[in-house]
mmCIF file with all atom_site columns, C-alpha atoms in Angstrom:
data_model
loop_
_atom_site.group_PDB
_atom_site.id
_atom_site.type_symbol
_atom_site.label_atom_id
_atom_site.label_alt_id
_atom_site.label_comp_id
_atom_site.label_asym_id
_atom_site.label_entity_id
_atom_site.label_seq_id
_atom_site.pdbx_PDB_ins_code
_atom_site.Cartn_x
_atom_site.Cartn_y
_atom_site.Cartn_z
_atom_site.occupancy
_atom_site.B_iso_or_equiv
_atom_site.pdbx_formal_charge
_atom_site.auth_seq_id
_atom_site.auth_comp_id
_atom_site.auth_asym_id
_atom_site.auth_atom_id
_atom_site.pdbx_PDB_model_num
ATOM 1   C CA . MET A 1 1   ? 1.969   23.482  -31.600 1.00 0.00 ? 1   MET A CA 1
ATOM 2   C CA . THR A 1 2   ? 1.937   19.683  -31.414 1.00 0.00 ? 2   THR A CA 1
ATOM 3   C CA . SER A 1 3   ? 2.171   17.468  -28.407 1.00 0.00 ? 3   SER A CA 1
ATOM 4   C CA . LEU A 1 4   ? 2.476   13.771  -27.848 1.00 0.00 ? 4   LEU A CA 1
ATOM 5   C CA . ASN A 1 5   ? -1.204  13.555  -26.967 1.00 0.00 ? 5   ASN A CA 1
ATOM 6   C CA . ALA A 1 6   ? -2.356  15.626  -29.963 1.00 0.00 ? 6   ALA A CA 1
ATOM 7   C CA . HIS A 1 7   ? -4.154  12.647  -31.488 1.00 0.00 ? 7   HIS A CA 1
ATOM 8   C CA . LYS A 1 8   ? -6.831  10.659  -29.676 1.00 0.00 ? 8   LYS A CA 1
ATOM 9   C CA . MET A 1 9   ? -5.307  7.429   -28.501 1.00 0.00 ? 9   MET A CA 1
ATOM 10  C CA . THR A 1 10  ? -6.887  4.299   -29.929 1.00 0.00 ? 10  THR A CA 1
ATOM 11  C CA . LYS A 1 11  ? -8.037  1.429   -27.760 1.00 0.00 ? 11  LYS A CA 1
ATOM 12  C CA . GLU A 1 12  ? -5.106  -0.731  -29.029 1.00 0.00 ? 12  GLU A CA 1
ATOM 13  C CA . GLU A 1 13  ? -2.529  1.977   -28.246 1.00 0.00 ? 13  GLU A CA 1
ATOM 14  C CA . ALA A 1 14  ? -3.973  2.473   -24.768 1.00 0.00 ? 14  ALA A CA 1
ATOM 15  C CA . LEU A 1 15  ? -4.076  -1.295  -24.192 1.00 0.00 ? 15  LEU A CA 1
ATOM 16  C CA . ASN A 1 16  ? -0.429  -1.673  -25.273 1.00 0.00 ? 16  ASN A CA 1
ATOM 17  C CA . ARG A 1 17  ? 0.609   1.195   -23.017 1.00 0.00 ? 17  ARG A CA 1
ATOM 18  C CA . VAL A 1 18  ? -1.105  -0.127  -19.885 1.00 0.00 ? 18  VAL A CA 1
ATOM 19  C CA . ALA A 1 19  ? -0.159  -3.761  -20.612 1.00 0.00 ? 19  ALA A CA 1
ATOM 20  C CA . ALA A 1 20  ? 3.510   -2.676  -20.708 1.00 0.00 ? 20  ALA A CA 1
ATOM 21  C CA . LEU A 1 21  ? 2.956   -0.821  -17.432 1.00 0.00 ? 21  LEU A CA 1
ATOM 22  C CA . CYS A 1 22  ? 1.430   -3.928  -15.834 1.00 0.00 ? 22  CYS A CA 1
ATOM 23  C CA . ALA A 1 23  ? 4.294   -6.063  -17.097 1.00 0.00 ? 23  ALA A CA 1
ATOM 24  C CA . ARG A 1 24  ? 6.826   -3.821  -15.341 1.00 0.00 ? 24  ARG A CA 1
ATOM 25  C CA . SER A 1 25  ? 5.133   -3.783  -11.943 1.00 0.00 ? 25  SER A CA 1
ATOM 26  C CA . GLU A 1 26  ? 2.027   -4.941  -10.149 1.00 0.00 ? 26  GLU A CA 1
ATOM 27  C CA . LYS A 1 27  ? -0.963  -2.693  -10.720 1.00 0.00 ? 27  LYS A CA 1
ATOM 28  C CA . CYS A 1 28  ? -4.552  -2.871  -9.538  1.00 0.00 ? 28  CYS A CA 1
ATOM 29  C CA . ALA A 1 29  ? -7.608  -2.075  -11.625 1.00 0.00 ? 29  ALA A CA 1
ATOM 30  C CA . ALA A 1 30  ? -8.071  1.283   -9.851  1.00 0.00 ? 30  ALA A CA 1
ATOM 31  C CA . ASP A 1 31  ? -4.541  2.385   -10.854 1.00 0.00 ? 31  ASP A CA 1
ATOM 32  C CA . ILE A 1 32  ? -5.090  1.384   -14.476 1.00 0.00 ? 32  ILE A CA 1
ATOM 33  C CA . ARG A 1 33  ? -8.525  3.009   -14.554 1.00 0.00 ? 33  ARG A CA 1
ATOM 34  C CA . ARG A 1 34  ? -6.977  6.288   -13.360 1.00 0.00 ? 34  ARG A CA 1
ATOM 35  C CA . LYS A 1 35  ? -4.295  6.115   -16.065 1.00 0.00 ? 35  LYS A CA 1
ATOM 36  C CA . LEU A 1 36  ? -6.864  5.407   -18.779 1.00 0.00 ? 36  LEU A CA 1
ATOM 37  C CA . GLU A 1 37  ? -9.146  8.206   -17.616 1.00 0.00 ? 37  GLU A CA 1
ATOM 38  C CA . LYS A 1 38  ? -6.225  10.628  -17.935 1.00 0.00 ? 38  LYS A CA 1
ATOM 39  C CA . LEU A 1 39  ? -5.977  9.522   -21.571 1.00 0.00 ? 39  LEU A CA 1
ATOM 40  C CA . LYS A 1 40  ? -9.594  10.712  -21.998 1.00 0.00 ? 40  LYS A CA 1
ATOM 41  C CA . LEU A 1 41  ? -10.893 7.310   -23.105 1.00 0.00 ? 41  LEU A CA 1
ATOM 42  C CA . GLU A 1 42  ? -14.598 6.457   -22.929 1.00 0.00 ? 42  GLU A CA 1
ATOM 43  C CA . LYS A 1 43  ? -15.846 4.515   -19.921 1.00 0.00 ? 43  LYS A CA 1
ATOM 44  C CA . THR A 1 44  ? -16.853 1.478   -22.007 1.00 0.00 ? 44  THR A CA 1
ATOM 45  C CA . THR A 1 45  ? -13.391 1.350   -23.613 1.00 0.00 ? 45  THR A CA 1
ATOM 46  C CA . ILE A 1 46  ? -11.755 1.598   -20.184 1.00 0.00 ? 46  ILE A CA 1
ATOM 47  C CA . ASP A 1 47  ? -13.969 -1.219  -18.861 1.00 0.00 ? 47  ASP A CA 1
ATOM 48  C CA . GLU A 1 48  ? -13.095 -3.421  -21.886 1.00 0.00 ? 48  GLU A CA 1
ATOM 49  C CA . ILE A 1 49  ? -9.354  -2.822  -21.431 1.00 0.00 ? 49  ILE A CA 1
ATOM 50  C CA . ILE A 1 50  ? -9.499  -3.603  -17.720 1.00 0.00 ? 50  ILE A CA 1
ATOM 51  C CA . HIS A 1 51  ? -11.547 -6.718  -18.379 1.00 0.00 ? 51  HIS A CA 1
ATOM 52  C CA . TYR A 1 52  ? -9.018  -7.901  -20.966 1.00 0.00 ? 52  TYR A CA 1
ATOM 53  C CA . LEU A 1 53  ? -6.036  -7.206  -18.671 1.00 0.00 ? 53  LEU A CA 1
ATOM 54  C CA . THR A 1 54  ? -7.724  -9.088  -15.817 1.00 0.00 ? 54  THR A CA 1
ATOM 55  C CA . GLU A 1 55  ? -8.591  -11.997 -18.075 1.00 0.00 ? 55  GLU A CA 1
ATOM 56  C CA . GLN A 1 56  ? -4.992  -12.202 -19.357 1.00 0.00 ? 56  GLN A CA 1
ATOM 57  C CA . LYS A 1 57  ? -3.650  -11.971 -15.756 1.00 0.00 ? 57  LYS A CA 1
ATOM 58  C CA . PHE A 1 58  ? -1.907  -8.632  -16.272 1.00 0.00 ? 58  PHE A CA 1
ATOM 59  C CA . ILE A 1 59  ? -4.087  -7.442  -13.391 1.00 0.00 ? 59  ILE A CA 1
ATOM 60  C CA . ASP A 1 60  ? -4.581  -9.793  -10.471 1.00 0.00 ? 60  ASP A CA 1
ATOM 61  C CA . GLU A 1 61  ? -6.056  -8.295  -7.253  1.00 0.00 ? 61  GLU A CA 1
ATOM 62  C CA . GLU A 1 62  ? -4.795  -11.116 -5.053  1.00 0.00 ? 62  GLU A CA 1
ATOM 63  C CA . ARG A 1 63  ? -1.257  -10.921 -6.368  1.00 0.00 ? 63  ARG A CA 1
ATOM 64  C CA . TYR A 1 64  ? -1.343  -7.111  -6.210  1.00 0.00 ? 64  TYR A CA 1
ATOM 65  C CA . ALA A 1 65  ? -2.612  -7.040  -2.605  1.00 0.00 ? 65  ALA A CA 1
ATOM 66  C CA . ARG A 1 66  ? 0.028   -9.481  -1.460  1.00 0.00 ? 66  ARG A CA 1
ATOM 67  C CA . ALA A 1 67  ? 2.875   -7.571  -3.153  1.00 0.00 ? 67  ALA A CA 1
ATOM 68  C CA . PHE A 1 68  ? 1.556   -4.221  -1.957  1.00 0.00 ? 68  PHE A CA 1
ATOM 69  C CA . ALA A 1 69  ? 1.260   -5.392  1.669   1.00 0.00 ? 69  ALA A CA 1
ATOM 70  C CA . ASN A 1 70  ? 4.733   -6.933  1.742   1.00 0.00 ? 70  ASN A CA 1
ATOM 71  C CA . ASP A 1 71  ? 6.404   -3.983  -0.015  1.00 0.00 ? 71  ASP A CA 1
ATOM 72  C CA . LYS A 1 72  ? 4.740   -1.356  2.202   1.00 0.00 ? 72  LYS A CA 1
ATOM 73  C CA . MET A 1 73  ? 5.658   -3.302  5.339   1.00 0.00 ? 73  MET A CA 1
ATOM 74  C CA . ARG A 1 74  ? 9.270   -3.938  4.337   1.00 0.00 ? 74  ARG A CA 1
ATOM 75  C CA . PHE A 1 75  ? 10.202  -0.741  2.493   1.00 0.00 ? 75  PHE A CA 1
ATOM 76  C CA . ASN A 1 76  ? 7.853   1.922   3.905   1.00 0.00 ? 76  ASN A CA 1
ATOM 77  C CA . LYS A 1 77  ? 7.626   0.352   7.378   1.00 0.00 ? 77  LYS A CA 1
ATOM 78  C CA . TRP A 1 78  ? 3.819   0.616   7.360   1.00 0.00 ? 78  TRP A CA 1
ATOM 79  C CA . GLY A 1 79  ? 1.667   -1.193  9.868   1.00 0.00 ? 79  GLY A CA 1
ATOM 80  C CA . LYS A 1 80  ? -1.245  -3.454  9.001   1.00 0.00 ? 80  LYS A CA 1
ATOM 81  C CA . ASN A 1 81  ? -3.917  -0.792  9.575   1.00 0.00 ? 81  ASN A CA 1
ATOM 82  C CA . LYS A 1 82  ? -2.288  1.655   7.170   1.00 0.00 ? 82  LYS A CA 1
ATOM 83  C CA . ILE A 1 83  ? -1.819  -1.087  4.555   1.00 0.00 ? 83  ILE A CA 1
ATOM 84  C CA . ARG A 1 84  ? -5.447  -2.174  4.954   1.00 0.00 ? 84  ARG A CA 1
ATOM 85  C CA . PHE A 1 85  ? -6.716  1.427   4.578   1.00 0.00 ? 85  PHE A CA 1
ATOM 86  C CA . SER A 1 86  ? -4.577  2.067   1.531   1.00 0.00 ? 86  SER A CA 1
ATOM 87  C CA . LEU A 1 87  ? -5.772  -1.121  -0.183  1.00 0.00 ? 87  LEU A CA 1
ATOM 88  C CA . ARG A 1 88  ? -9.368  -0.151  0.584   1.00 0.00 ? 88  ARG A CA 1
ATOM 89  C CA . GLN A 1 89  ? -8.707  3.187   -1.107  1.00 0.00 ? 89  GLN A CA 1
ATOM 90  C CA . LYS A 1 90  ? -7.717  1.258   -4.219  1.00 0.00 ? 90  LYS A CA 1
ATOM 91  C CA . ASN A 1 91  ? -11.054 -0.626  -4.178  1.00 0.00 ? 91  ASN A CA 1
ATOM 92  C CA . ILE A 1 92  ? -9.457  -3.984  -3.423  1.00 0.00 ? 92  ILE A CA 1
ATOM 93  C CA . ASN A 1 93  ? -11.898 -6.649  -2.253  1.00 0.00 ? 93  ASN A CA 1
ATOM 94  C CA . LYS A 1 94  ? -12.019 -7.013  1.569   1.00 0.00 ? 94  LYS A CA 1
ATOM 95  C CA . THR A 1 95  ? -11.338 -10.757 1.310   1.00 0.00 ? 95  THR A CA 1
ATOM 96  C CA . ARG A 1 96  ? -8.218  -10.072 -0.760  1.00 0.00 ? 96  ARG A CA 1
ATOM 97  C CA . ILE A 1 97  ? -7.090  -7.473  1.747   1.00 0.00 ? 97  ILE A CA 1
ATOM 98  C CA . ASP A 1 98  ? -7.569  -9.895  4.679   1.00 0.00 ? 98  ASP A CA 1
ATOM 99  C CA . GLU A 1 99  ? -5.603  -12.580 2.801   1.00 0.00 ? 99  GLU A CA 1
ATOM 100 C CA . ALA A 1 100 ? -2.768  -10.157 2.064   1.00 0.00 ? 100 ALA A CA 1
ATOM 101 C CA . ILE A 1 101 ? -2.568  -9.000  5.680   1.00 0.00 ? 101 ILE A CA 1
ATOM 102 C CA . ALA A 1 102 ? -2.645  -12.615 6.923   1.00 0.00 ? 102 ALA A CA 1
ATOM 103 C CA . ASN A 1 103 ? 0.225   -13.401 4.544   1.00 0.00 ? 103 ASN A CA 1
ATOM 104 C CA . ILE A 1 104 ? 2.575   -10.965 6.321   1.00 0.00 ? 104 ILE A CA 1
ATOM 105 C CA . ALA A 1 105 ? 5.179   -12.884 8.323   1.00 0.00 ? 105 ALA A CA 1
ATOM 106 C CA . PRO A 1 106 ? 4.367   -12.126 12.001  1.00 0.00 ? 106 PRO A CA 1
ATOM 107 C CA . LYS A 1 107 ? 7.936   -12.281 13.350  1.00 0.00 ? 107 LYS A CA 1
ATOM 108 C CA . GLU A 1 108 ? 9.338   -10.056 10.596  1.00 0.00 ? 108 GLU A CA 1
ATOM 109 C CA . TYR A 1 109 ? 6.440   -7.612  10.984  1.00 0.00 ? 109 TYR A CA 1
ATOM 110 C CA . GLU A 1 110 ? 6.893   -7.315  14.754  1.00 0.00 ? 110 GLU A CA 1
ATOM 111 C CA . GLU A 1 111 ? 10.661  -6.876  14.359  1.00 0.00 ? 111 GLU A CA 1
ATOM 112 C CA . ILE A 1 112 ? 10.247  -4.099  11.786  1.00 0.00 ? 112 ILE A CA 1
ATOM 113 C CA . MET A 1 113 ? 7.623   -2.279  13.888  1.00 0.00 ? 113 MET A CA 1
ATOM 114 C CA . LYS A 1 114 ? 9.747   -2.659  17.023  1.00 0.00 ? 114 LYS A CA 1
ATOM 115 C CA . ASN A 1 115 ? 12.791  -1.239  15.242  1.00 0.00 ? 115 ASN A CA 1
ATOM 116 C CA . GLU A 1 116 ? 10.781  1.744   13.947  1.00 0.00 ? 116 GLU A CA 1
ATOM 117 C CA . LEU A 1 117 ? 9.434   2.495   17.418  1.00 0.00 ? 117 LEU A CA 1
ATOM 118 C CA . ALA A 1 118 ? 12.920  2.126   18.947  1.00 0.00 ? 118 ALA A CA 1
ATOM 119 C CA . LYS A 1 119 ? 14.355  4.590   16.378  1.00 0.00 ? 119 LYS A CA 1
ATOM 120 C CA . LYS A 1 120 ? 11.578  7.046   17.133  1.00 0.00 ? 120 LYS A CA 1
ATOM 121 C CA . ASN A 1 121 ? 12.135  6.584   20.875  1.00 0.00 ? 121 ASN A CA 1
ATOM 122 C CA . LYS A 1 122 ? 15.755  7.699   20.509  1.00 0.00 ? 122 LYS A CA 1
ATOM 123 C CA . LEU A 1 123 ? 14.641  10.889  18.773  1.00 0.00 ? 123 LEU A CA 1
ATOM 124 C CA . ILE A 1 124 ? 12.112  11.858  21.445  1.00 0.00 ? 124 ILE A CA 1
ATOM 125 C CA . LYS A 1 125 ? 13.613  14.333  23.911  1.00 0.00 ? 125 LYS A CA 1
ATOM 126 C CA . GLU A 1 126 ? 10.774  14.020  26.450  1.00 0.00 ? 126 GLU A CA 1
ATOM 127 C CA . LYS A 1 127 ? 11.996  12.561  29.735  1.00 0.00 ? 127 LYS A CA 1
ATOM 128 C CA . GLU A 1 128 ? 8.613   11.932  31.373  1.00 0.00 ? 128 GLU A CA 1
ATOM 129 C CA . ILE A 1 129 ? 7.638   8.321   30.622  1.00 0.00 ? 129 ILE A CA 1
ATOM 130 C CA . TYR A 1 130 ? 3.902   8.997   30.204  1.00 0.00 ? 130 TYR A CA 1
ATOM 131 C CA . LYS A 1 131 ? 4.498   11.741  27.622  1.00 0.00 ? 131 LYS A CA 1
ATOM 132 C CA . ARG A 1 132 ? 7.181   9.647   25.877  1.00 0.00 ? 132 ARG A CA 1
ATOM 133 C CA . LYS A 1 133 ? 4.730   6.755   25.565  1.00 0.00 ? 133 LYS A CA 1
ATOM 134 C CA . GLN A 1 134 ? 2.056   9.112   24.315  1.00 0.00 ? 134 GLN A CA 1
ATOM 135 C CA . LYS A 1 135 ? 4.373   10.397  21.546  1.00 0.00 ? 135 LYS A CA 1
ATOM 136 C CA . LEU A 1 136 ? 5.310   6.815   20.613  1.00 0.00 ? 136 LEU A CA 1
ATOM 137 C CA . LEU A 1 137 ? 1.619   5.853   20.471  1.00 0.00 ? 137 LEU A CA 1
ATOM 138 C CA . GLN A 1 138 ? 0.923   8.771   18.129  1.00 0.00 ? 138 GLN A CA 1
ATOM 139 C CA . PHE A 1 139 ? 3.812   7.678   15.948  1.00 0.00 ? 139 PHE A CA 1
ATOM 140 C CA . ALA A 1 140 ? 2.569   4.056   15.976  1.00 0.00 ? 140 ALA A CA 1
ATOM 141 C CA . ALA A 1 141 ? -0.925  5.194   14.986  1.00 0.00 ? 141 ALA A CA 1
ATOM 142 C CA . SER A 1 142 ? 0.480   7.268   12.113  1.00 0.00 ? 142 SER A CA 1
ATOM 143 C CA . ARG A 1 143 ? 2.335   4.184   10.894  1.00 0.00 ? 143 ARG A CA 1
ATOM 144 C CA . GLY A 1 144 ? -0.801  2.057   11.123  1.00 0.00 ? 144 GLY A CA 1
ATOM 145 C CA . ILE A 1 145 ? 0.465   -0.265  13.850  1.00 0.00 ? 145 ILE A CA 1
ATOM 146 C CA . GLU A 1 146 ? -2.384  -2.083  15.626  1.00 0.00 ? 146 GLU A CA 1
ATOM 147 C CA . GLU A 1 147 ? -3.118  -0.661  19.038  1.00 0.00 ? 147 GLU A CA 1
ATOM 148 C CA . HIS A 1 148 ? -2.500  -3.847  21.041  1.00 0.00 ? 148 HIS A CA 1
ATOM 149 C CA . LEU A 1 149 ? 0.870   -4.409  19.355  1.00 0.00 ? 149 LEU A CA 1
ATOM 150 C CA . ALA A 1 150 ? 1.855   -0.762  19.766  1.00 0.00 ? 150 ALA A CA 1
ATOM 151 C CA . TYR A 1 151 ? 1.197   -0.880  23.520  1.00 0.00 ? 151 TYR A CA 1
ATOM 152 C CA . GLU A 1 152 ? 3.148   -4.137  23.849  1.00 0.00 ? 152 GLU A CA 1
ATOM 153 C CA . LEU A 1 153 ? 6.161   -2.885  21.872  1.00 0.00 ? 153 LEU A CA 1
ATOM 154 C CA . ILE A 1 154 ? 6.188   0.548   23.470  1.00 0.00 ? 154 ILE A CA 1
ATOM 155 C CA . ASP A 1 155 ? 6.238   -1.005  26.954  1.00 0.00 ? 155 ASP A CA 1
ATOM 156 C CA . LEU A 1 156 ? 9.179   -3.172  25.907  1.00 0.00 ? 156 LEU A CA 1
ATOM 157 C CA . ILE A 1 157 ? 11.121  -0.249  24.424  1.00 0.00 ? 157 ILE A CA 1
ATOM 158 C CA . VAL A 1 158 ? 10.465  2.245   27.250  1.00 0.00 ? 158 VAL A CA 1
ATOM 159 C CA . GLN A 1 159 ? 11.389  -0.327  29.922  1.00 0.00 ? 159 GLN A CA 1
ATOM 160 C CA . LYS A 1 160 ? 14.827  -0.797  28.300  1.00 0.00 ? 160 LYS A CA 1
ATOM 161 C CA . ASN A 1 161 ? 15.658  2.892   28.883  1.00 0.00 ? 161 ASN A CA 1
#
């Protein structure tokens, strides 16, 4: 029985594969390291490939963090706390994370978070305002919305009803 991974992948083959992956979409070093580890490459080979990709700008933490933060905010409707945590999980430098979070357009961010909370508010059947706010706060926390912003937006949304 033969499979595609029957032969041990060479450094060049692995490099070509992950370079093509990086060319298609932004990737961080942690993502690439995970891919290369699945290919059963040696640690030194993995380090060399990641170093080369970083040197050639296939991997750029700053660019990755900015793209990740904007995409997660716009498409997944994540708050800043959830974005920050997720980037930390990917071993992105704290300074890069702070820069990416600071790069998020404040008006757009608030509008998206407000819309998400308003949608959730319509789905909550609870009539008692305290319990309704509590459920909205739990939702806001699960989305990673900062506490001060969540309170502010929830007060606005609940007052309208």
